[in-house]
Short mmCIF file of C-alpha atoms in Angstrom, two decimals:
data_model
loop_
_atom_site.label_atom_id
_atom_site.label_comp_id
_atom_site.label_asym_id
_atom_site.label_seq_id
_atom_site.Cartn_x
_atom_site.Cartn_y
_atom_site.Cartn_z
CA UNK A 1 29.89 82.83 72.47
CA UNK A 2 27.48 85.65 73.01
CA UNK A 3 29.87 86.68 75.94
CA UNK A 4 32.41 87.28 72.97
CA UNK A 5 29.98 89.04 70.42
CA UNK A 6 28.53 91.47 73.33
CA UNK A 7 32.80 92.14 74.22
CA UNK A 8 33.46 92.83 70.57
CA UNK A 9 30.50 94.90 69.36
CA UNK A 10 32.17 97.69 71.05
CA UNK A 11 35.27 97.49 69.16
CA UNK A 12 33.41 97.45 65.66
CA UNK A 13 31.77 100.20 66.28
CA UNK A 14 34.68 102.29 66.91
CA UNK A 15 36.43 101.12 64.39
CA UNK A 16 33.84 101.94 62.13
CA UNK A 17 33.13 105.23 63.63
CA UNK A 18 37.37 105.73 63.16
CA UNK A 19 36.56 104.76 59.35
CA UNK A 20 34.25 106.93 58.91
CA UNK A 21 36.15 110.13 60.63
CA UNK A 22 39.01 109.37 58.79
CA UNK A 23 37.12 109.07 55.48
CA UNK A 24 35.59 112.50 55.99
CA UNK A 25 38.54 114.36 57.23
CA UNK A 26 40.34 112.63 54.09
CA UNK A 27 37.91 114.33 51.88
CA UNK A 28 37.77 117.46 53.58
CA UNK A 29 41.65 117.38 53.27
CA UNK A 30 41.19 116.86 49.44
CA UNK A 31 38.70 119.86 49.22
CA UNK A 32 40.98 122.30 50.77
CA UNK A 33 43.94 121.02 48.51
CA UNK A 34 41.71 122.01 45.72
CA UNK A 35 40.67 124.79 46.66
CA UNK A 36 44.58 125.75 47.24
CA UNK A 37 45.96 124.63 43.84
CA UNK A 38 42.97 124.77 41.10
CA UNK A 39 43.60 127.82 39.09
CA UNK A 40 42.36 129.48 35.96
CA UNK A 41 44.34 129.56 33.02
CA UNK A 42 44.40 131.07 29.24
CA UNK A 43 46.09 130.72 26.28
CA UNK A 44 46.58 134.50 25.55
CA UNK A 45 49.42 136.20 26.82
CA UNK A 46 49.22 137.56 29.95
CA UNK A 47 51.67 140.14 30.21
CA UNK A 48 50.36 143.27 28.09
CA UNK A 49 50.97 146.99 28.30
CA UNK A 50 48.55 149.37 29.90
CA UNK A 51 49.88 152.20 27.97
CA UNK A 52 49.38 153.33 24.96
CA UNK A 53 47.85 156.38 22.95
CA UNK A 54 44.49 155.24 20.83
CA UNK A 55 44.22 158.00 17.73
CA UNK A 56 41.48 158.77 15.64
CA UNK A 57 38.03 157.60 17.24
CA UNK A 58 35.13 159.32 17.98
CA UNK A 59 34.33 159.26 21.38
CA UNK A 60 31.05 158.70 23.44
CA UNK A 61 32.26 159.32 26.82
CA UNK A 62 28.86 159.06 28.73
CA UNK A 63 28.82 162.43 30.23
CA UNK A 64 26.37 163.83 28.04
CA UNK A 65 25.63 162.58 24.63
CA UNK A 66 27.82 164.40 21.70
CA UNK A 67 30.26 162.31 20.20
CA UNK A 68 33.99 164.02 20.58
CA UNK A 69 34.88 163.01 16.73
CA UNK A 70 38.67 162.48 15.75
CA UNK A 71 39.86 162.22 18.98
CA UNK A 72 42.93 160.41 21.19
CA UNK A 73 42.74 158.91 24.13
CA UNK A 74 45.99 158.56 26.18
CA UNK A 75 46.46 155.85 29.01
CA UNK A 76 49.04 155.06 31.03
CA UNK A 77 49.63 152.38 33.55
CA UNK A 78 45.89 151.43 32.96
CA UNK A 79 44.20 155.12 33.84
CA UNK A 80 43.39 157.57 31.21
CA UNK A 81 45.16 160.67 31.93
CA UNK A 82 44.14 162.61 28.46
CA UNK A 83 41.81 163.27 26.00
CA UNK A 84 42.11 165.37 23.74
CA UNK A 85 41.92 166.09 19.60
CA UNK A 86 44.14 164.26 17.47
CA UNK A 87 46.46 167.47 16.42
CA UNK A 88 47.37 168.23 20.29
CA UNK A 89 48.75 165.01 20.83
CA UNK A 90 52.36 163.82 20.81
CA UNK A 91 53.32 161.70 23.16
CA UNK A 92 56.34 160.16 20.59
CA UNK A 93 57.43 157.29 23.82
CA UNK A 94 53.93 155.47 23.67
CA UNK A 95 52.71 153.12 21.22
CA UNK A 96 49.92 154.68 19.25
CA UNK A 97 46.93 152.43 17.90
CA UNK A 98 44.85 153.93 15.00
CA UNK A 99 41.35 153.68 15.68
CA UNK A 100 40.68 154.20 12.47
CA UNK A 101 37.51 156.38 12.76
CA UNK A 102 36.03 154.12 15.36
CA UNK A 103 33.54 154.68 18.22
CA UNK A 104 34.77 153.99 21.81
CA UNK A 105 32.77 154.18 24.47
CA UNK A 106 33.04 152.77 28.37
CA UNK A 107 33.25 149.21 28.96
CA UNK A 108 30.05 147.77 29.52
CA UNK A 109 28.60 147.22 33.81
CA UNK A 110 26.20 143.88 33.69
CA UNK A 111 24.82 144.55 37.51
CA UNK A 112 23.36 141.06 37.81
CA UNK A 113 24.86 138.41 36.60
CA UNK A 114 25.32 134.40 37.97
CA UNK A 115 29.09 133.39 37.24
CA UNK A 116 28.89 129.54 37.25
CA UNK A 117 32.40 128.94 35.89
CA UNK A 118 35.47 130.79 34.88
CA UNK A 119 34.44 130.61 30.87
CA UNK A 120 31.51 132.78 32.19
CA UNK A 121 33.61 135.08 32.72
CA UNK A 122 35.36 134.94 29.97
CA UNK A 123 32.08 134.97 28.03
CA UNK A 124 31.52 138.11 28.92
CA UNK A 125 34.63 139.97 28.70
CA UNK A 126 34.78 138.24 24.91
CA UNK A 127 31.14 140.51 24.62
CA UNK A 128 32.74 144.02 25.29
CA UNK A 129 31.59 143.53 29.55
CA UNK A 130 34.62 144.79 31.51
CA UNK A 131 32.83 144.31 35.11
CA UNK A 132 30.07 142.09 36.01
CA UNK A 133 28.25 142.21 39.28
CA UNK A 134 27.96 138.49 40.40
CA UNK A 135 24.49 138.04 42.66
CA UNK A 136 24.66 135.11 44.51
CA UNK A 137 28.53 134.83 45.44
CA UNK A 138 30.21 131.69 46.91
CA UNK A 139 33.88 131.42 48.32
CA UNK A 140 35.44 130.12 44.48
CA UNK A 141 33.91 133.78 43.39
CA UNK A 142 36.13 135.21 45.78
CA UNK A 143 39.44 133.21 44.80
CA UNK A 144 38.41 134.06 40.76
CA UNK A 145 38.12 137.66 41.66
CA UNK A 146 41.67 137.57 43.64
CA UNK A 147 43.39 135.57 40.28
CA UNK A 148 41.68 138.35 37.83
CA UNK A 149 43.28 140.82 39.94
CA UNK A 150 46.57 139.07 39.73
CA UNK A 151 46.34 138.76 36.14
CA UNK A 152 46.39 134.82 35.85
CA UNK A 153 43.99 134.60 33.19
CA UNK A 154 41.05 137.18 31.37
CA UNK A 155 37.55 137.95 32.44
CA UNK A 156 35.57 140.32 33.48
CA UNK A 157 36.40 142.27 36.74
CA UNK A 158 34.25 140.62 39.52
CA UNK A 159 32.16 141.93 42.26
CA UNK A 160 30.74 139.49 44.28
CA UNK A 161 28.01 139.56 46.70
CA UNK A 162 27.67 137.63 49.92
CA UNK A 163 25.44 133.63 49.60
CA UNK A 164 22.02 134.83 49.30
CA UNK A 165 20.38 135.00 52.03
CA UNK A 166 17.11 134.01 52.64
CA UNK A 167 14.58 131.73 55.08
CA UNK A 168 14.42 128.73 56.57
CA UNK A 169 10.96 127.62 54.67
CA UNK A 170 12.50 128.92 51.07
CA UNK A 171 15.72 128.96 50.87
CA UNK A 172 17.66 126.36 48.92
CA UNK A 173 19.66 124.24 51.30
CA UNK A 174 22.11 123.79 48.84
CA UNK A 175 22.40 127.45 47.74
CA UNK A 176 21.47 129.82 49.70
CA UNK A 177 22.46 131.01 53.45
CA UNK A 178 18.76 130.19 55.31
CA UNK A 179 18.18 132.12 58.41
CA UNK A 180 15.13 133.00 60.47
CA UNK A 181 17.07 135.03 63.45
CA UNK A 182 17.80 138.60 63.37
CA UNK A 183 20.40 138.02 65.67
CA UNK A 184 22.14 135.22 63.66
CA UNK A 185 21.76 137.45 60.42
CA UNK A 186 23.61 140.40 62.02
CA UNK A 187 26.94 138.09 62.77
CA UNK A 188 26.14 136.17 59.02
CA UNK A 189 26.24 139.82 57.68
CA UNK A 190 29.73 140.41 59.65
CA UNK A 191 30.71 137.34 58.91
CA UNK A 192 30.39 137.70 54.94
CA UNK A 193 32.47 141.11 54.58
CA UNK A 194 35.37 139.70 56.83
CA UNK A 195 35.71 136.85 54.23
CA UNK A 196 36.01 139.45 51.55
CA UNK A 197 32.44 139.72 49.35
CA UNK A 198 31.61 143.03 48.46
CA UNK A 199 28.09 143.30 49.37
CA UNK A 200 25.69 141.55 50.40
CA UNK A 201 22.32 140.35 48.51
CA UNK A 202 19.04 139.32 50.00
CA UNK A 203 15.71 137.26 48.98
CA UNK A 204 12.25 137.41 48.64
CA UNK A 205 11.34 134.86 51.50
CA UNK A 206 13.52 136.43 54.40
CA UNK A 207 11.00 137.12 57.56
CA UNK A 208 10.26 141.34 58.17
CA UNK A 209 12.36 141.37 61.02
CA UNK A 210 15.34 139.46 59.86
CA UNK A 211 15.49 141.03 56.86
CA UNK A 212 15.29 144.58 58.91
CA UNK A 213 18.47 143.38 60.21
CA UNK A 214 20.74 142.74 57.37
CA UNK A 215 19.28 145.87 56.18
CA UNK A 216 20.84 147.89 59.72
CA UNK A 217 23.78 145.92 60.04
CA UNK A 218 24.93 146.38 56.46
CA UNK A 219 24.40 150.26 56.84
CA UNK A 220 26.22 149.78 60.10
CA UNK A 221 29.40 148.47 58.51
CA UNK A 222 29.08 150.74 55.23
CA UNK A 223 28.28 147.99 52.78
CA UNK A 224 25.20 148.06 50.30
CA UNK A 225 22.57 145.43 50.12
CA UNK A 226 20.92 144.52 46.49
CA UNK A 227 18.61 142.11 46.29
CA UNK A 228 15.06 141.32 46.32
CA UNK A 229 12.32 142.75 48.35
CA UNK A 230 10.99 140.78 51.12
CA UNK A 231 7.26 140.58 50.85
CA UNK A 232 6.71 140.22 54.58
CA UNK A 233 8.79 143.09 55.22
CA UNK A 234 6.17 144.83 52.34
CA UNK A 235 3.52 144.49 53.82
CA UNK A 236 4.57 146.07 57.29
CA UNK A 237 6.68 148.71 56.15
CA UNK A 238 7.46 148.98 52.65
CA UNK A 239 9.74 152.08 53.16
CA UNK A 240 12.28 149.96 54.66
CA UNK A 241 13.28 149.26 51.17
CA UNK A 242 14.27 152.37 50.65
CA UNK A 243 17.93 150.81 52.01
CA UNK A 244 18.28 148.68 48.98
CA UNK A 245 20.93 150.01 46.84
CA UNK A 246 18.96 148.23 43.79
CA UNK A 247 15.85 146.34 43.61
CA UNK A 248 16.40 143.45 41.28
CA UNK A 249 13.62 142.84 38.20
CA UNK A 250 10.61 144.43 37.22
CA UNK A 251 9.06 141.29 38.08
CA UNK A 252 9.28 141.55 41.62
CA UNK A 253 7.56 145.19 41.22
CA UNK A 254 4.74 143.21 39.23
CA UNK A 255 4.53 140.46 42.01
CA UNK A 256 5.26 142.93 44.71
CA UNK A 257 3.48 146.03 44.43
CA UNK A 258 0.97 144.91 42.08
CA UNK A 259 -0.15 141.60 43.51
CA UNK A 260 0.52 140.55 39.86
CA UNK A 261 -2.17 142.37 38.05
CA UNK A 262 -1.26 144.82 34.54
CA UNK A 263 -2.34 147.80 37.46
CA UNK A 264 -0.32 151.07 35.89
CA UNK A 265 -1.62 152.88 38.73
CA UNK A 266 0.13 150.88 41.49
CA UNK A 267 3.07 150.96 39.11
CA UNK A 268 2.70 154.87 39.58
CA UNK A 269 3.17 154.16 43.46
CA UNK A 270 6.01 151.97 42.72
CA UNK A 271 8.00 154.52 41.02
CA UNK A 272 7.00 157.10 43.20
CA UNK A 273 8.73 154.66 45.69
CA UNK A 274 11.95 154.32 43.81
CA UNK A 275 12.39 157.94 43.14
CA UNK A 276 11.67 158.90 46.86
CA UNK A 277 14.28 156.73 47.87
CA UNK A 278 16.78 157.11 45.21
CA UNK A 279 16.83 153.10 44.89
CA UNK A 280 17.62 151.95 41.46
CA UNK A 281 15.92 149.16 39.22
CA UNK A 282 17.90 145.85 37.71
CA UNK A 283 15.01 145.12 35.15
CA UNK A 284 16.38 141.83 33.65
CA UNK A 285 13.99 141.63 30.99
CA UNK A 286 16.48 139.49 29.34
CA UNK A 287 15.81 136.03 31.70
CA UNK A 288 11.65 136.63 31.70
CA UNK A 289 11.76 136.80 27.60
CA UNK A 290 13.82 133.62 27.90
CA UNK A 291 11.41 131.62 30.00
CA UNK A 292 8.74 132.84 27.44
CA UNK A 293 10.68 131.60 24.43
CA UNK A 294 11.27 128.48 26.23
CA UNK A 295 7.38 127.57 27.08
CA UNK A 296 6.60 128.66 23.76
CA UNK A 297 8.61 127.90 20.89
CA UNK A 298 9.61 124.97 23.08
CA UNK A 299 12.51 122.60 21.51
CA UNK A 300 12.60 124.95 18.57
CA UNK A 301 14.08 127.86 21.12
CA UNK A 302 16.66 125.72 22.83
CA UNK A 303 18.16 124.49 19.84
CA UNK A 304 19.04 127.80 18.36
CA UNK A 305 20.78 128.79 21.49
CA UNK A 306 24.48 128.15 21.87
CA UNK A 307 24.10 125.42 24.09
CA UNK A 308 27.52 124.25 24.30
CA UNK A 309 28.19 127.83 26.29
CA UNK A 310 26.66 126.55 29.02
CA UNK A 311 28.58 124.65 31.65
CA UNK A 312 27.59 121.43 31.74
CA UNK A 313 27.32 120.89 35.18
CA UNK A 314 24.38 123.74 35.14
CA UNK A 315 22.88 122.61 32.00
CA UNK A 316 22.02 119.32 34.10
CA UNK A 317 20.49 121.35 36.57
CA UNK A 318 18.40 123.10 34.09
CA UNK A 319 17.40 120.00 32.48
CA UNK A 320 16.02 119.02 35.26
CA UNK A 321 14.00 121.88 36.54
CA UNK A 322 13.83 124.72 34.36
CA UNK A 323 14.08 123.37 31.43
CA UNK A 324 11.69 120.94 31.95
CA UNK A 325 9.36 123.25 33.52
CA UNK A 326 8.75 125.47 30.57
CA UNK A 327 9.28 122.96 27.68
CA UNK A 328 6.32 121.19 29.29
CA UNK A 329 4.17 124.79 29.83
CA UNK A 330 1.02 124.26 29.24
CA UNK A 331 -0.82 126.53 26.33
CA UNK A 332 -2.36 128.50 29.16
CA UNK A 333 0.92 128.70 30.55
CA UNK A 334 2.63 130.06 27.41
CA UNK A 335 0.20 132.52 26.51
CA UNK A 336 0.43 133.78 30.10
CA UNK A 337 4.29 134.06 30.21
CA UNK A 338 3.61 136.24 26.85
CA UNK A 339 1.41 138.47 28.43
CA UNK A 340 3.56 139.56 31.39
CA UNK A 341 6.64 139.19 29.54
CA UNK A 342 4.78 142.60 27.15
CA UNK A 343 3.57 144.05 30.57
CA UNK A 344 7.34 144.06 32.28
CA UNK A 345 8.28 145.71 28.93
CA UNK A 346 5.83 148.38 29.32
CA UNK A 347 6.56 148.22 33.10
CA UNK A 348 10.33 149.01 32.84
CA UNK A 349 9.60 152.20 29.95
CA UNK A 350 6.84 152.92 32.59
CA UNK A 351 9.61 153.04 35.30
CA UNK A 352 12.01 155.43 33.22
CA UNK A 353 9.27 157.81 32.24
CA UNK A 354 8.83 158.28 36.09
CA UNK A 355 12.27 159.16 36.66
CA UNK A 356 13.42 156.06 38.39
CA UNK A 357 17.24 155.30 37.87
CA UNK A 358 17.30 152.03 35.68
CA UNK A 359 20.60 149.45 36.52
CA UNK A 360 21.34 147.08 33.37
CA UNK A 361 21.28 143.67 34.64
CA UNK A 362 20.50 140.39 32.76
CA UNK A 363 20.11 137.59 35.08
CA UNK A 364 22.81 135.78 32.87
CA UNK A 365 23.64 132.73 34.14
CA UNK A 366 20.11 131.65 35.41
CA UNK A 367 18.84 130.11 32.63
CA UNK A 368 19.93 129.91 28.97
CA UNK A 369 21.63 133.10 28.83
CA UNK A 370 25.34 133.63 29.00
CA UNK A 371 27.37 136.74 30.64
CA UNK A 372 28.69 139.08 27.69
CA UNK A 373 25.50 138.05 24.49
CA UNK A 374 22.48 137.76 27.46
CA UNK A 375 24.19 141.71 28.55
CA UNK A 376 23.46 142.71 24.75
CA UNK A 377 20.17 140.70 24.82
CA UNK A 378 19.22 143.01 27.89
CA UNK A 379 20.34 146.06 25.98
CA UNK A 380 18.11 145.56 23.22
CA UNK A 381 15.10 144.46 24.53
CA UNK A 382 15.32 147.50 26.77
CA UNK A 383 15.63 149.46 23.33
CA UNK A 384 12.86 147.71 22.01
CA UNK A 385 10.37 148.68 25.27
CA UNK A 386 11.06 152.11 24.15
CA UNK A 387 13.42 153.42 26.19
CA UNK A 388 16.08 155.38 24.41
CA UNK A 389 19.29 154.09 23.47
CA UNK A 390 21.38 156.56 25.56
CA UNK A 391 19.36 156.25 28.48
CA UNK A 392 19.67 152.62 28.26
CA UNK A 393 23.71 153.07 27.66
CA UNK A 394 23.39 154.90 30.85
CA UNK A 395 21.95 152.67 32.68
CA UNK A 396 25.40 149.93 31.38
CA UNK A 397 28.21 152.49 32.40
CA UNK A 398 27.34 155.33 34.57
CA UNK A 399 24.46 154.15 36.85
CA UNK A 400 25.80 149.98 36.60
CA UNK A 401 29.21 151.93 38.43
CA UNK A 402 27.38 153.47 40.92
CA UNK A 403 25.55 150.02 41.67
CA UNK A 404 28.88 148.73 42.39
CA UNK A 405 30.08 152.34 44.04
CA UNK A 406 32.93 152.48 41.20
CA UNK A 407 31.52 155.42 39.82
CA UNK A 408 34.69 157.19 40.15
CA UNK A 409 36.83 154.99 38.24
CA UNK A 410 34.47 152.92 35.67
CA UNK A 411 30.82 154.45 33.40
CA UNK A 412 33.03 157.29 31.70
CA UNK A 413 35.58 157.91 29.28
CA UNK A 414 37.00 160.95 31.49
CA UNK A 415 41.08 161.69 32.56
CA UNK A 416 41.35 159.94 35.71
CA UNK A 417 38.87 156.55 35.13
CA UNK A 418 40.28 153.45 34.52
CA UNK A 419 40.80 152.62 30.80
CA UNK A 420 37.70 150.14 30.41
CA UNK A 421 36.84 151.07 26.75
CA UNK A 422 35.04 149.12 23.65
CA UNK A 423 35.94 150.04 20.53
CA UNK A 424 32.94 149.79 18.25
CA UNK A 425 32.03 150.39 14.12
CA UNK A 426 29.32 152.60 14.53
CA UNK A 427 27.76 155.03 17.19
CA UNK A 428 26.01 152.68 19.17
CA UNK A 429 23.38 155.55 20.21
CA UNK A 430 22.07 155.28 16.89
CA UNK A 431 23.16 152.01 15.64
CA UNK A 432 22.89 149.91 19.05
CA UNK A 433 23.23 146.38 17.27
CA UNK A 434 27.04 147.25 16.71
CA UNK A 435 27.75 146.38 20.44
CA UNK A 436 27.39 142.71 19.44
CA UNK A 437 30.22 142.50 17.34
CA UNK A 438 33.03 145.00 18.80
CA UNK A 439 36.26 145.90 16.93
CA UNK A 440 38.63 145.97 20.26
CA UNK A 441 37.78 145.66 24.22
CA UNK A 442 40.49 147.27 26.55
CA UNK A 443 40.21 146.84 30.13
CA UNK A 444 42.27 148.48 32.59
CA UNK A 445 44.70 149.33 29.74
CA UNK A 446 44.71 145.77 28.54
CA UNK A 447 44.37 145.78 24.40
CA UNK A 448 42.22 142.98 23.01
CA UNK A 449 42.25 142.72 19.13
CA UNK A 450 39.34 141.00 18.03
CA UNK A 451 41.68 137.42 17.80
CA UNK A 452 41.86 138.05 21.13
CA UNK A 453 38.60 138.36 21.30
CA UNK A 454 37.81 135.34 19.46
CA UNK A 455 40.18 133.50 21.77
CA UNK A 456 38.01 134.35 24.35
CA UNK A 457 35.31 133.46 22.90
CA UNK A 458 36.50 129.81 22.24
CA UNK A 459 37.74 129.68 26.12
CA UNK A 460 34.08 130.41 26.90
CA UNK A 461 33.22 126.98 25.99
CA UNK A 462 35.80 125.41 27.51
CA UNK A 463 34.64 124.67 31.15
CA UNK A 464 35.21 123.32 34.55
CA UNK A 465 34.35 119.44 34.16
CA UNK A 466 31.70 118.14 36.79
CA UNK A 467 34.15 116.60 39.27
CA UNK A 468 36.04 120.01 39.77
CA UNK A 469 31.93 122.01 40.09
CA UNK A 470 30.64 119.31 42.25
CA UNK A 471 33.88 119.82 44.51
CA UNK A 472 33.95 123.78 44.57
CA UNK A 473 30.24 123.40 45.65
CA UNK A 474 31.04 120.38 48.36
CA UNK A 475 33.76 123.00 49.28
CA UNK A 476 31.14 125.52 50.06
CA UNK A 477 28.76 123.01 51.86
CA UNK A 478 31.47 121.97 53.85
CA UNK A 479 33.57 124.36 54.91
CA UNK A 480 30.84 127.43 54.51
#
């Protein structure tokens, strides 16, 4: 008898094993069918002209700041090709919209945003934000780029940077591409920009001299790097930085360069670094004032947010660590979080009095805010620190495009830029709260009346369900 156990113990096992290989290659099989046929859809209609004539608006065109008043704007095929006043035009063959007196100005650049879902996306296009830079890409960012491109459904344009890398100690093994070897981060680098991300983006805990080599290898192939600092890499040669195309939040300066003290005279070195360097600043003001509503108006601040815009597959997430870390701040905590919240304020006007180029970026996506509102949120409380409303316009068209090296064809209303335009009731120089509620959004050519904005809108609560974002995520895991 224990001649016949020993014989078939073998057997079992195999057969087991054979179970188990066939039960992972089974799902593995079911992931890459998904990843094949799952597609985004929308209920407005896809196919819509890209040419047309838009008559009477005043224009703010972002290449200085006088208002062209009763002026066209002709596009065809999705490019501007005049501008011009209204009595020069006639151009009988293409549909003319009256703009009725309107302000248009370029379509809005968020340069840091976290697209969790496709209704992100459509959040923010529904908000007047015709490109959003996504920072922290995965391979579903990829496929949602390639089906905006091929017009399958409406968001904003997409570009998406490489998994974010960062070390073995702090990364997030379920998140983040964790690498200690120089060597290894060289190929990852490669690697990244033959699969098709745009850039790639980097974090706080990489080593010096691994983070040195994305830095080199990027430059090597041509492709910009945005990320964090790393503070190893800060404290044995800060200059290094100086390859970062933009240094995302003020924070980081505050934890960075100023060991987290209120020191303005570090700041000074800061910017003094920035300008030397010509590396921009992503403030995202907008994600450090929500933590500080959260840990201390508590409950009261989450219920006034829309929380039904956020997928629910992230909300879970949230509840479980960032939510619950700031609903349970202690009074210390709170009054802390107010205080630097004010400082980063005064930091960021600090940083634009020195001449350093400011980025708009919100950080939507990593906490209660939402692609599109948390880009307006950004806007204003930029506004509010006391940096002018043109200068912070400039820093959502013309230096958000050359974040994203699209300053060529998006951050102006000029002949020969793509036709990314929001249509607005007021000058939003003077009157910046009119960007939350825009009249039209056109992007590459595309009209949106505001029921198609309002379709949007009501698509932007409409998300994945949890089986299809746990699966894009195993997808990842799996299959890198």
């Amino acid at each position: 008898m224990k001649t016949s156990k020993l014989r078939t113990f073998p057997q079992r096992c195999l057969r087991g094993t054979a179970i188990l290989l066939l039960t992972f290659f089974s799902i593995a099989a079911l992931l890459w069918l998904y990843q094949d046929l799952e597609r985004g859809e929308t209920e407005l209609t896809l196919e819509r002209p890209q040419s047309f004539i838009l008559n009477n608006v005043n224009i703010l065109p972002m290449g200085g700041q006088k208002v062209l008043p009763a002026h066209t704007i002709v596009v065809r095929n999705g490019v501007i090709t005049e501008i011009s006043p209204i009595a020069q035009v006639a151009e009988s063959e293409l549909t003319v919209i009256d703009g009725k007196q309107a302000y248009v100005m370029p379509g809005l650049i968020d340069a840091h945003v976290h697209v969790l879902d496709r209704s992100y996306a459509k959040s923010a296009l529904a908000a007047g934000v015709t490109t959003v830079r996504n920072m922290g890409g995965f391979p579903y960012h990829i496929k949602w780029r390639h089906e905006l491109e091929s017009g399958e459904w409406f968001g904003s344009r997409l570009v998406v940077s490489s998994p974010i890398f960062n070390s073995i100690e702090q990364g997030d093994p379920l998140a983040h591409f964790r690498v200690n070897n120089p060597d290894l981060a060289r190929q990852a680098v490669r690697d990244y920009i033959a699969e098709g991300y745009d850039f790639i983006k980097v974090y706080e805990g990489l080593h010096a001299e691994t983070y040195s080599a994305i830095l080199a290898e990027a430059n090597t192939l041509g492709v910009m790097v945005a990320g964090h600092p790393s503070y190893d890499l800060m404290h044995k040669n800060l200059k290094k930085h100086g390859a970062l195309r933009t240094f995302e939040h003020s924070e980081e300066i505050y934890d960075g360069f100023l060991g987290q003290t209120f020191d303005d005279s570090k700041a000074e070195s800061a910017a003094q670094f920035f300008v030397e360097h010509d590396v921009a600043l992503v403030p995202t003001l907008a994600v450090n004032h929500e933590l500080t509503q959260l840990s201390n108006k508590k409950a009261d601040y989450l219920q006034r947010i829309d929380q039904a815009a956020i997928t629910p597959f992230a909300r879970f997430i949230y509840e479980q660590t960032s939510f619950k870390r700031w609903l349970n701040a202690s009074p210390e905590l709170a009054t802390y979080n107010r205080e630097v919240d004010a400082y980063l304020h005064h930091l960021t006007r600090l940083m634009h009095e020195r001449g350093v180029k400011l980025v708009l970026g919100s950080d939507a996506g990593a906490l209660t805010g939402l692609p599109g509102p948390a880009t307006i949120d950004e806007i204003e409380l930029m506004v509010a620190a006391g940096i002018p409303p043109y200068a912070v316009l400039t820093a959502a068209t013309v230096n958000a495009a050359q974040s994203i090296d699209m300053d060529q064809q998006l951050g102006r209303i000029a002949v020969g830029f793509q036709a990314d335009l929001v249509v607005l009731n007021e000058n939003p120089v003077s009157t910046i709260h009119t960007l939350r509620n825009p009249l039209m959004v056109i992007q590459q050519g595309r009209v949106f009346s505001s029921e198609d904005l309002n379709q949007l809108h009501a698509e932007a609560h409409q998300h994945s369900n949890w089986l299809l974002s746990v699966i894009r995520h195993l997808n990842y895991l799996i299959f890198g």
